XYZ file of C-alpha atoms in Angstrom:
698
model
C -21.116 -21.837 -27.121
C -19.747 -18.832 -29.242
C -18.602 -15.854 -27.592
C -20.404 -13.128 -25.850
C -18.314 -10.620 -27.278
C -16.563 -9.871 -30.347
C -12.453 -9.868 -29.522
C -12.289 -5.826 -30.861
C -14.605 -4.992 -27.981
C -12.931 -6.477 -25.128
C -10.132 -4.442 -23.049
C -8.014 -6.355 -20.427
C -6.616 -3.290 -18.377
C -5.640 -2.526 -14.391
C -5.694 -0.306 -12.234
C -1.889 0.692 -11.026
C -0.721 3.089 -8.391
C 1.204 4.466 -5.847
C -0.790 3.263 -2.150
C -3.812 5.491 -1.569
C -4.340 7.235 -4.258
C -7.705 5.612 -4.901
C -7.144 2.225 -7.187
C -10.212 0.535 -5.006
C -12.101 2.679 -4.851
C -12.314 3.908 -8.609
C -12.435 0.093 -9.486
C -15.727 -0.156 -7.169
C -17.316 2.988 -9.107
C -16.299 1.220 -12.494
C -17.800 -1.569 -10.484
C -21.503 0.193 -9.823
C -22.204 2.283 -12.807
C -21.430 -0.896 -14.741
C -23.872 -1.920 -13.243
C -21.308 -5.273 -11.709
C -23.076 -4.329 -8.863
C -25.760 -1.940 -6.841
C -24.202 -0.655 -3.149
C -20.954 1.795 -3.582
C -17.688 -0.142 -1.300
C -15.727 1.373 0.595
C -12.222 0.747 1.650
C -12.524 3.113 4.969
C -15.543 1.008 5.984
C -14.459 -2.707 4.986
C -17.081 -3.039 2.162
C -15.041 -2.679 -0.722
C -15.732 -5.390 -3.161
C -11.926 -5.733 -4.673
C -10.945 -6.127 -0.850
C -12.346 -9.120 0.489
C -9.280 -10.085 2.485
C -10.057 -9.999 6.570
C -6.343 -8.445 6.452
C -7.621 -5.826 3.649
C -10.313 -5.385 4.897
C -8.373 -4.807 8.362
C -5.786 -2.563 7.225
C -7.791 -0.508 4.523
C -4.984 -1.571 1.390
C -4.996 -3.763 -1.176
C -2.550 -6.831 -0.476
C -3.594 -9.244 -3.290
C -4.659 -7.639 -6.890
C -8.091 -9.001 -7.830
C -10.045 -9.617 -10.860
C -13.060 -8.863 -12.081
C -15.241 -8.398 -15.540
C -17.515 -5.617 -16.293
C -19.744 -4.331 -18.922
C -19.947 -0.951 -20.550
C -21.481 0.024 -23.928
C -21.343 -3.527 -25.081
C -17.670 -3.904 -24.222
C -16.245 -6.707 -21.493
C -14.030 -5.137 -19.931
C -11.282 -7.642 -17.667
C -10.158 -5.660 -14.736
C -7.227 -6.405 -12.448
C -6.898 -4.133 -9.295
C -3.552 -4.319 -7.370
C -1.461 -2.929 -4.303
C 0.106 0.062 -4.072
C 2.275 -1.250 -1.371
C 5.792 -2.176 -2.701
C 6.602 -5.289 -0.266
C 3.275 -6.795 -2.868
C 5.218 -6.055 -6.117
C 5.024 -9.446 -6.901
C 1.161 -8.536 -8.011
C 1.428 -6.017 -10.005
C 4.527 -8.151 -11.863
C 2.934 -10.351 -12.684
C -0.457 -8.469 -13.987
C 1.108 -6.371 -16.071
C 2.828 -9.460 -17.865
C -0.846 -10.222 -18.972
C -2.858 -7.162 -19.681
C -3.367 -5.081 -22.189
C -3.386 -1.252 -21.225
C -3.280 0.378 -18.176
C -5.213 3.065 -15.886
C -2.275 4.689 -14.230
C -4.196 6.542 -10.822
C -2.586 9.769 -9.523
C -3.174 11.864 -6.488
C -3.961 15.119 -7.405
C -2.167 16.128 -4.204
C 0.499 13.720 -3.855
C 1.660 13.611 -7.521
C 3.878 11.375 -8.874
C 4.960 8.996 -5.644
C 7.627 6.812 -5.455
C 5.091 3.495 -5.836
C 3.414 5.331 -9.459
C 7.057 5.851 -10.316
C 7.895 2.112 -10.045
C 4.544 0.579 -11.167
C 4.620 3.031 -14.022
C 7.951 1.492 -15.038
C 6.955 -2.137 -14.581
C 4.269 -1.184 -17.132
C 7.211 0.272 -19.305
C 8.767 -3.264 -19.053
C 5.832 -5.073 -19.924
C 5.317 -2.621 -23.316
C 1.638 -1.623 -21.800
C -0.352 1.234 -23.118
C -1.926 3.477 -20.380
C -4.210 6.490 -20.346
C -3.640 8.748 -16.794
C -6.116 9.414 -14.068
C -5.611 12.743 -11.249
C -7.390 11.817 -9.027
C -8.729 13.218 -5.500
C -9.598 16.580 -7.495
C -11.960 17.813 -4.485
C -8.985 17.644 -1.878
C -7.515 20.748 -0.152
C -3.671 21.291 -2.100
C -5.683 19.407 -5.553
C -3.211 20.636 -8.046
C -3.956 18.983 -12.155
C -1.544 20.486 -14.088
C 1.308 20.488 -11.849
C 0.855 16.623 -11.571
C 0.630 16.515 -15.436
C 4.124 17.757 -15.341
C 5.717 15.764 -12.740
C 4.238 12.877 -15.309
C 6.115 14.137 -17.748
C 9.042 15.559 -16.073
C 9.583 12.144 -13.454
C 8.143 9.630 -15.684
C 8.848 10.901 -19.230
C 5.988 10.461 -20.722
C 4.428 12.575 -23.123
C 0.689 13.579 -20.905
C -1.814 14.839 -22.510
C -4.542 16.176 -21.026
C -8.248 15.093 -23.105
C -10.107 16.670 -19.773
C -9.673 19.594 -17.857
C -10.958 20.805 -14.154
C -13.334 23.100 -13.604
C -12.119 24.480 -10.102
C -9.733 22.481 -7.529
C -10.320 21.579 -4.242
C -13.123 22.035 -2.570
C -13.761 24.472 -5.490
C -13.782 21.960 -7.864
C -17.155 21.791 -9.850
C -17.083 19.224 -12.650
C -14.769 19.156 -16.139
C -14.259 19.997 -19.634
C -13.976 16.863 -22.159
C -11.837 18.521 -24.388
C -12.548 16.087 -27.432
C -16.560 16.924 -27.395
C -15.827 20.949 -26.293
C -18.450 20.245 -23.705
C -18.814 21.323 -20.195
C -20.194 18.384 -17.340
C -20.637 19.168 -14.031
C -22.898 16.953 -11.584
C -25.761 16.844 -9.442
C -26.859 15.219 -6.892
C -30.432 12.622 -7.753
C -31.617 9.552 -5.758
C -29.972 7.204 -8.359
C -26.789 9.039 -7.100
C -24.115 11.656 -8.827
C -25.376 12.547 -12.442
C -23.314 14.094 -15.117
C -24.735 17.316 -17.102
C -23.488 17.697 -20.518
C -24.165 21.623 -21.156
C -22.488 23.791 -23.680
C -18.785 25.347 -22.409
C -19.440 28.679 -20.261
C -17.303 32.149 -21.574
C -15.703 32.538 -18.705
C -14.079 29.388 -19.278
C -13.557 28.964 -22.966
C -10.206 30.522 -23.835
C -9.041 27.841 -21.086
C -10.843 25.359 -22.802
C -9.590 26.395 -26.323
C -6.420 26.361 -25.210
C -5.855 22.937 -23.878
C -8.044 21.761 -26.700
C -5.020 23.892 -28.999
C -2.719 21.235 -26.949
C -4.735 18.267 -27.671
C -5.194 19.117 -31.621
C -1.205 19.237 -31.635
C -0.175 15.971 -29.828
C -2.473 14.069 -32.186
C -1.533 16.666 -35.650
C 2.123 14.703 -34.699
C 0.961 11.536 -35.047
C -1.700 11.575 -38.403
C -0.479 13.187 -41.939
C -3.722 14.113 -42.991
C -4.735 15.372 -39.149
C -1.359 17.345 -39.609
C -2.553 18.868 -42.460
C -5.846 20.032 -42.008
C -3.923 21.700 -38.688
C -1.801 23.375 -40.397
C -4.881 24.567 -42.966
C -6.745 25.933 -40.061
C -9.076 23.127 -40.429
C -10.971 21.696 -36.804
C -10.519 18.649 -36.696
C -13.328 16.253 -35.976
C -13.736 14.528 -32.521
C -13.016 11.051 -34.478
C -10.170 11.671 -36.007
C -8.385 13.308 -32.825
C -9.805 9.719 -31.008
C -8.271 7.673 -33.724
C -4.896 10.019 -33.785
C -5.107 9.721 -29.738
C -5.616 5.991 -29.694
C -3.186 5.328 -32.111
C -0.132 7.393 -29.785
C -1.785 5.544 -26.909
C -0.966 2.324 -28.501
C 2.160 3.087 -29.559
C 3.161 4.507 -25.991
C 4.010 7.950 -27.818
C 0.706 9.818 -26.019
C -0.788 9.010 -22.291
C -3.480 10.973 -21.995
C -4.551 12.641 -19.149
C -8.568 12.930 -17.012
C -9.316 13.865 -14.305
C -11.666 13.319 -11.148
C -12.630 12.002 -7.704
C -13.664 8.667 -7.489
C -14.767 8.971 -3.820
C -17.459 11.672 -5.148
C -18.782 9.631 -7.990
C -17.080 12.136 -10.357
C -14.619 11.815 -13.636
C -16.245 7.832 -14.123
C -17.810 7.533 -16.786
C -15.328 9.934 -19.027
C -13.272 7.148 -18.003
C -15.030 4.356 -19.028
C -15.635 5.834 -22.648
C -11.592 6.486 -22.256
C -10.891 2.714 -21.529
C -12.870 1.912 -24.633
C -11.788 4.554 -26.732
C -8.121 4.907 -26.524
C -6.870 1.431 -24.775
C -6.192 -1.751 -26.837
C -8.495 -4.951 -27.563
C -6.148 -7.944 -28.088
C -6.747 -7.116 -31.542
C -4.616 -4.002 -31.561
C -1.641 -5.739 -30.013
C 1.122 -7.126 -31.734
C 1.084 -11.262 -31.936
C 2.539 -12.754 -28.481
C 5.949 -14.173 -28.823
C 6.785 -17.672 -27.974
C 8.929 -20.439 -28.719
C 8.793 -24.221 -29.708
C 10.265 -27.143 -27.871
C 13.127 -26.769 -30.099
C 13.843 -22.917 -29.449
C 12.016 -21.778 -32.266
C 10.551 -18.411 -32.470
C 6.658 -18.435 -33.095
C 3.900 -15.865 -32.446
C 0.537 -16.561 -31.507
C -2.529 -14.555 -32.577
C -5.232 -13.183 -30.947
C -7.765 -16.011 -32.954
C -10.064 -18.793 -31.696
C -9.069 -20.875 -34.353
C -5.680 -20.966 -33.613
C -3.620 -23.554 -31.400
C -4.197 -22.896 -28.027
C -1.466 -21.140 -25.725
C -2.137 -19.718 -22.384
C -0.449 -18.294 -19.303
C -0.550 -19.452 -15.800
C 0.105 -15.640 -14.030
C -1.516 -16.257 -10.073
C -2.735 -19.746 -7.960
C -4.579 -19.295 -5.179
C -5.078 -21.666 -2.349
C -9.415 -21.564 -2.428
C -10.755 -23.007 0.636
C -13.927 -24.170 -1.588
C -12.836 -25.417 -4.451
C -9.590 -26.298 -3.759
C -6.703 -24.613 -5.962
C -7.497 -21.413 -8.564
C -4.668 -21.221 -10.895
C -5.591 -17.467 -12.953
C -5.147 -17.766 -16.797
C -4.794 -15.250 -20.346
C -5.523 -16.827 -23.088
C -3.588 -15.438 -25.800
C -4.098 -17.986 -28.680
C -7.410 -20.748 -29.414
C -9.768 -21.558 -26.321
C -9.655 -23.579 -23.203
C -12.759 -25.660 -22.289
C -14.063 -27.051 -20.132
C -13.620 -30.700 -19.422
C -10.757 -31.421 -21.754
C -6.803 -31.666 -21.669
C -4.252 -28.918 -21.950
C -0.419 -29.581 -21.675
C 2.041 -27.978 -19.397
C 4.371 -27.525 -21.495
C 6.664 -26.357 -18.459
C 6.150 -29.447 -16.831
C 5.857 -31.373 -20.088
C 2.707 -32.678 -18.410
C -1.438 -32.824 -19.182
C -4.145 -32.232 -17.342
C -7.611 -31.934 -17.405
C -9.788 -28.784 -17.134
C -12.103 -29.696 -14.326
C -13.863 -25.970 -14.120
C -13.269 -22.882 -15.783
C -14.332 -19.539 -13.839
C -14.692 -16.218 -14.910
C -13.858 -14.413 -11.330
C -15.574 -11.085 -9.703
C -13.010 -10.467 -6.810
C -13.668 -13.907 -4.462
C -16.472 -14.589 -6.334
C -17.078 -17.181 -9.040
C -19.058 -17.638 -12.161
C -19.365 -21.200 -13.864
C -18.116 -20.967 -17.579
C -17.251 -23.312 -20.297
C -15.085 -21.585 -22.489
C -12.039 -19.879 -21.684
C -11.340 -17.914 -25.611
C -8.553 -15.680 -26.683
C -8.447 -12.849 -24.976
C -9.997 -13.035 -22.050
C -8.878 -13.886 -18.222
C -10.732 -16.285 -15.726
C -9.416 -18.961 -12.987
C -9.105 -22.964 -13.551
C -9.571 -25.888 -10.814
C -7.963 -29.083 -11.959
C -4.028 -28.304 -13.027
C -2.935 -29.606 -9.708
C 0.953 -29.242 -11.112
C 0.858 -25.948 -12.264
C 1.988 -23.001 -10.664
C 3.021 -19.019 -12.210
C 4.446 -18.610 -15.146
C 3.402 -21.656 -16.946
C 2.690 -22.657 -20.229
C -0.765 -24.072 -21.133
C -0.922 -25.553 -24.610
C -2.441 -28.387 -26.883
C -0.668 -31.726 -27.186
C 0.573 -31.549 -30.793
C 1.732 -27.884 -30.630
C 3.591 -26.941 -28.239
C 4.809 -23.584 -27.400
C 6.538 -21.653 -24.730
C 5.551 -18.386 -23.490
C 7.999 -15.914 -22.275
C 7.337 -16.667 -17.872
C 7.390 -13.696 -15.513
C 11.038 -12.886 -13.580
C 10.544 -11.979 -9.754
C 12.950 -10.028 -7.613
C 14.454 -12.524 -4.641
C 13.120 -11.801 -0.808
C 14.811 -9.205 0.813
C 13.965 -10.134 4.728
C 13.682 -13.507 6.753
C 12.252 -14.710 10.467
C 11.958 -18.000 12.007
C 8.544 -19.763 12.779
C 7.623 -21.651 15.181
C 4.158 -23.545 15.534
C 2.882 -23.442 19.085
C 1.839 -27.081 19.249
C 3.635 -30.482 18.271
C 1.114 -31.061 16.594
C 0.908 -28.127 14.049
C 4.488 -28.865 12.877
C 2.808 -30.468 9.732
C -0.601 -28.120 9.493
C 2.323 -25.451 9.127
C 4.102 -26.868 6.715
C 1.340 -27.939 4.418
C 0.109 -23.866 4.889
C 3.347 -22.746 4.005
C 3.569 -25.058 0.960
C 0.446 -23.623 -0.585
C 0.991 -19.685 0.613
C 4.962 -20.476 -1.843
C 2.754 -21.398 -4.614
C 0.560 -18.500 -4.089
C 3.491 -15.745 -3.975
C 6.605 -16.337 -5.727
C 8.009 -13.695 -3.881
C 7.317 -15.927 -0.633
C 9.781 -18.307 0.475
C 10.540 -21.243 3.197
C 13.512 -22.651 3.604
C 14.590 -25.540 6.458
C 18.200 -23.997 8.460
C 20.022 -26.975 7.785
C 21.864 -26.272 11.034
C 18.964 -25.273 13.672
C 16.187 -27.277 11.604
C 14.028 -24.012 12.312
C 11.572 -22.866 9.510
C 12.492 -19.538 7.754
C 10.246 -17.885 5.814
C 11.243 -15.250 3.472
C 9.722 -12.014 2.032
C 9.593 -8.151 0.793
C 9.272 -6.239 3.772
C 7.909 -6.566 7.278
C 4.451 -5.853 6.066
C 4.607 -8.462 3.947
C 5.719 -10.949 6.789
C 3.314 -9.929 9.032
C 0.393 -10.712 6.804
C 1.559 -13.954 6.009
C 1.456 -14.923 9.783
C -1.741 -13.683 9.878
C -2.956 -15.848 7.180
C -1.462 -18.499 8.944
C -3.481 -17.838 11.804
C -6.710 -17.478 10.863
C -7.415 -19.425 6.850
C -4.989 -22.592 8.019
C -5.728 -22.387 12.085
C -1.917 -23.210 12.259
C -0.988 -20.575 16.089
C 2.389 -19.686 15.606
C 5.342 -17.618 17.410
C 8.083 -15.385 14.701
C 11.487 -14.778 15.154
C 12.837 -11.536 14.981
C 13.215 -10.592 11.600
C 16.527 -10.825 9.761
C 18.212 -9.474 6.964
C 17.976 -11.836 3.697
C 21.999 -11.611 3.253
C 23.336 -13.421 -0.046
C 27.236 -14.578 -0.922
C 29.421 -14.462 -4.233
C 32.886 -14.699 -4.843
C 34.854 -11.788 -6.310
C 37.702 -14.290 -8.484
C 37.874 -17.089 -10.576
C 39.421 -20.232 -9.708
C 39.962 -23.379 -11.179
C 38.688 -26.817 -9.052
C 38.993 -30.290 -9.393
C 37.033 -32.916 -7.364
C 36.966 -36.843 -6.902
C 34.935 -39.431 -4.884
C 36.336 -42.400 -4.544
C 34.593 -45.028 -1.860
C 34.886 -48.654 -1.755
C 32.250 -50.159 0.463
C 31.957 -54.043 -0.452
C 30.115 -54.444 -3.722
C 29.616 -51.436 -6.325
C 31.391 -48.222 -4.826
C 30.774 -44.660 -5.904
C 33.223 -42.534 -7.876
C 33.141 -39.601 -9.367
C 35.570 -36.912 -10.838
C 34.718 -33.504 -12.188
C 37.089 -30.631 -12.638
C 35.393 -27.256 -13.436
C 35.857 -23.353 -13.369
C 33.983 -20.472 -10.767
C 34.414 -16.959 -11.834
C 31.801 -13.960 -10.681
C 29.477 -12.719 -12.751
C 28.101 -8.926 -12.697
C 25.376 -8.325 -9.984
C 22.168 -9.154 -10.940
C 22.858 -11.728 -12.710
C 22.099 -15.092 -11.109
C 23.692 -18.527 -11.418
C 24.710 -20.274 -15.146
C 26.307 -23.493 -15.763
C 28.190 -24.146 -19.128
C 28.409 -27.455 -19.886
C 32.443 -27.881 -21.376
C 32.193 -31.528 -21.369
C 34.197 -32.838 -24.590
C 34.830 -35.830 -25.676
C 32.940 -37.694 -22.972
C 34.906 -38.261 -20.344
C 31.430 -38.025 -18.290
C 28.681 -39.402 -20.332
C 26.448 -36.648 -21.096
C 23.538 -38.815 -18.469
C 25.500 -37.718 -15.369
C 25.621 -33.678 -16.047
C 22.060 -33.378 -14.739
C 22.937 -34.537 -11.653
C 26.265 -32.791 -11.396
C 24.197 -29.386 -12.129
C 21.990 -30.487 -9.620
C 24.703 -31.241 -6.515
C 26.082 -27.349 -7.674
C 22.689 -26.444 -6.810
C 22.271 -28.053 -3.724
C 25.304 -26.547 -2.289
C 24.412 -22.706 -4.154
C 21.876 -22.821 -1.296
C 24.017 -22.307 1.973
C 26.856 -20.545 1.453
C 30.157 -21.017 2.943
C 30.887 -17.760 4.907
C 27.498 -17.299 6.142
C 25.150 -20.326 5.438
C 23.185 -17.806 3.112
C 22.463 -18.639 -0.637
C 25.093 -17.797 -3.173
C 24.878 -15.760 -6.470
C 26.140 -14.176 -9.058
C 28.565 -16.836 -10.668
C 29.323 -19.234 -13.595
C 30.223 -22.280 -13.419
C 31.680 -24.162 -16.122
C 32.222 -27.942 -16.048
C 35.415 -28.913 -18.177
C 36.406 -32.586 -17.684
C 36.115 -35.172 -15.263
C 36.210 -39.318 -15.769
C 34.112 -41.920 -14.421
C 33.604 -45.494 -14.134
C 31.430 -48.099 -15.469
C 30.807 -49.628 -12.536
C 30.824 -47.629 -9.343
C 29.430 -44.167 -10.989
C 26.263 -43.405 -11.064
C 23.817 -39.913 -10.544
C 24.245 -39.853 -6.668
C 27.922 -40.422 -6.910
C 28.433 -36.966 -8.942
C 25.864 -35.010 -8.110
C 27.647 -35.415 -4.315
C 31.099 -35.130 -5.686
C 29.055 -31.862 -7.287
C 28.209 -30.409 -3.957
C 31.766 -30.903 -2.379
C 33.542 -29.526 -4.624
C 31.079 -26.590 -4.723
C 31.742 -25.868 -1.737
C 35.578 -26.236 -1.427
C 35.881 -24.061 -4.784
C 33.356 -21.278 -3.914
C 35.418 -20.834 -0.341
C 39.022 -20.650 -2.483
C 37.138 -17.828 -4.909
C 37.634 -15.131 -1.806
C 33.684 -15.304 -1.259
C 32.057 -11.750 -0.379
C 28.937 -11.444 1.971
C 26.138 -9.105 0.093
C 23.269 -7.132 1.951
C 20.012 -5.736 0.412
C 20.031 -2.353 -0.206
C 16.675 -0.075 -0.488
C 15.763 2.794 -2.302
C 14.396 5.118 0.217
C 12.414 7.911 -0.565
C 11.161 9.817 1.848
C 8.482 13.375 1.824
C 9.520 15.636 4.676
C 8.252 19.391 5.382
C 11.627 21.221 4.587
C 12.736 22.200 7.922
C 13.210 18.848 8.586
C 15.490 17.643 5.571
C 19.024 18.223 6.668
C 18.020 16.320 10.376
C 16.919 13.763 7.930
C 19.791 13.198 5.764
C 21.955 13.632 8.815
C 20.153 10.215 10.042
C 20.809 8.360 6.813
C 24.736 8.539 6.843
C 24.831 8.031 10.426
C 22.620 4.563 8.983
C 25.482 4.291 5.659
C 22.813 5.840 3.888
C 23.663 7.341 0.244
C 22.187 10.409 -0.202
C 20.767 10.317 -4.317
C 19.017 13.616 -4.663
C 16.704 15.796 -3.103
C 13.705 17.427 -5.155
C 11.017 20.325 -4.127
C 7.561 18.230 -5.096
C 4.370 20.038 -4.194
C 5.748 22.039 -1.545
C 7.735 18.976 0.355
C 11.248 18.526 0.228
C 11.753 14.701 -1.505
C 15.143 13.146 -0.357
C 16.234 9.792 -2.256
C 18.866 7.424 -0.543
C 20.032 4.140 -0.820
C 19.994 2.153 2.551
C 21.318 -0.690 3.770
C 18.389 -2.646 5.064
C 19.539 -3.783 8.276
C 19.354 -0.131 9.385
C 15.952 0.148 8.645
C 13.951 -2.083 10.797
C 12.306 0.659 12.955
C 12.934 3.059 10.533
C 8.873 4.183 11.349
C 9.483 5.158 14.452
C 12.862 7.623 13.941
C 11.370 9.418 11.337
C 8.012 10.071 13.169
C 10.277 11.338 16.074
C 12.156 13.200 13.835
C 9.361 15.183 11.853
C 6.509 14.627 14.954
C 4.853 12.453 12.396
C 4.939 14.620 9.291
C 6.742 12.744 7.297
C 6.327 9.915 5.315
C 8.654 7.224 3.583
C 9.085 4.783 0.601
C 10.718 1.929 0.358
C 11.716 -0.915 -2.259
C 14.702 -3.183 -2.986
C 17.424 -1.511 -5.213
C 20.060 -3.788 -5.669
C 22.564 -6.375 -3.621
C 25.651 -5.166 -2.562
C 29.609 -5.539 -0.675
C 28.757 -5.663 3.395
C 31.743 -3.388 3.705
C 34.953 -5.883 5.839
C 34.168 -4.460 9.574
C 30.190 -4.646 9.450
C 30.410 -8.305 7.678
C 32.645 -9.693 11.088
C 30.270 -8.219 12.997
C 27.439 -10.074 10.713
C 28.648 -13.243 10.577
C 29.741 -13.238 14.464
C 26.416 -12.336 15.670
C 24.668 -15.260 12.491
C 26.807 -17.429 14.844
C 25.588 -16.696 17.805
C 22.333 -17.235 17.264
C 22.947 -20.138 15.096
C 24.767 -21.528 17.922
C 21.762 -20.345 20.491
C 18.635 -21.921 18.610
C 20.835 -25.447 17.878
C 21.042 -25.834 21.933
């Protein structure tokens, strides 16, 4: 079966923005105008195609990224609509990892809001070319050029308008297309809002020519031929401008900016044209880097005839078909009924079915070609970040890194019969979401779930009740503390037991030392001369990993340290994997306790938008929360306050801020880093945790 659309007619794009900037509404309009849907869905009444979860319909927000495919001017556009709330940053992270381009959506009133900045930097991290769309131009207070300036100043991006508005707010009448130099107004017909192109009115001509000159200058800087034409006084052709802007967009030297109002159906067709004209196809991007099993770097080009390499970027538990694995094919093709090798797991798996997804609807297809996105059934062992390829040409693609959870709660099933159902459900949810973890407290035997914020865990609880029919109760939220060390020590641990017959013997000597914050755990085997056989080294590392899950101070996970195994010994009869694993775990706990352990707490980056008259009260309150104000700036008519605050002091902050500002301020927070807890606070935390464990253990 041949591919439906040539590779250069494929676009894989995401829509990213701050919460409530209009991402889902924009996607709904794109689906409508491309003929994918025949009715406009709205987030406010729960009818949006892409927000299909019950929790999304009720709350009017996107929680889970949704994929769909539509056709525009004979081009296939694969779209991923991502959440705007920071608690669901995992959905943005994994989507941007596999996309070729993105639309940065900005509210014409709010401008560059905190989460806009976060997702923009995520896109930069994955080297994703972007175009910008300034939405809600019909809203009172809309200011297109202020948003353009914020994109330049706050995001450091070379924002270049290719469309400019005619009027703003209630006076928004249409747009001027600076490439075609036409004026676009809109009229309402039975079939919907229809754009009408016309010559630019005389009263707008000077304004249009000024911004067209700005566009041509930006394009000319990237194209010597265009620069010669411009300096010679010649007007470049439409094709020359498009080609230069396209090249600049691919290099991320230019970020074209359009405008409109998705809710009023204005500017969407221009946006679709811009997706095709400026964002790259898989062929326009460099070959994907991969590594062979021997560690050699190789490339995988977007070519159907190459060896297959695909990345699993999302896992969903579907009630009808079971486990759905979303993949992006970088080279070769995936065919229904064939076997692929999961390089990360070293296992072969059969592709049972292949779907092209449209939100929660599935379209059966036989083949997924290079550069395409789809979902597979039958890959029971595959999780997010795994590579799928041919058995004869195994490679590993760059995986996806996710932030660690920052908040925890203990959950308990209301009936004993629900206990097994609860663990099965939590296992499926953890498989779907790498930022959601589940563990059993070894002291109290409580089931503890951890996530990125209170909303994140609220949604998990709702899904347990609705999707999995498990009735649970939850404890109060707790901060996900960590432990680290502050000095290097050398430790020797010996295990020697004789119980009749074979005994147990293991002996290890290792160094443990602190690493820089955020670097995590590192293990180095520096044993010389075979004092410990190589076969036992994995068991030793496993023992260290077992023990690092519960630190000696608080029982919290241990982070940011390096262990170097330097020496040891073994017994030809009594040594075993289990002996070395037990010895390493015991030695780790003793060494960690000697290495001056430190309790770490999550510090959140807080951005508050408030009328200026409340800024003094807010900053004073932040200082009382052990917060550090990093800076203040005027954004539009509001003061924006940036601060770093311990998460432990932010529970209930929504009500606090609402009371201080009569409900006129809002805030956004995201994880920044882990930092040592002050000694006096650490003592209180440890005492409280000990008391809580004792109470739960009774």
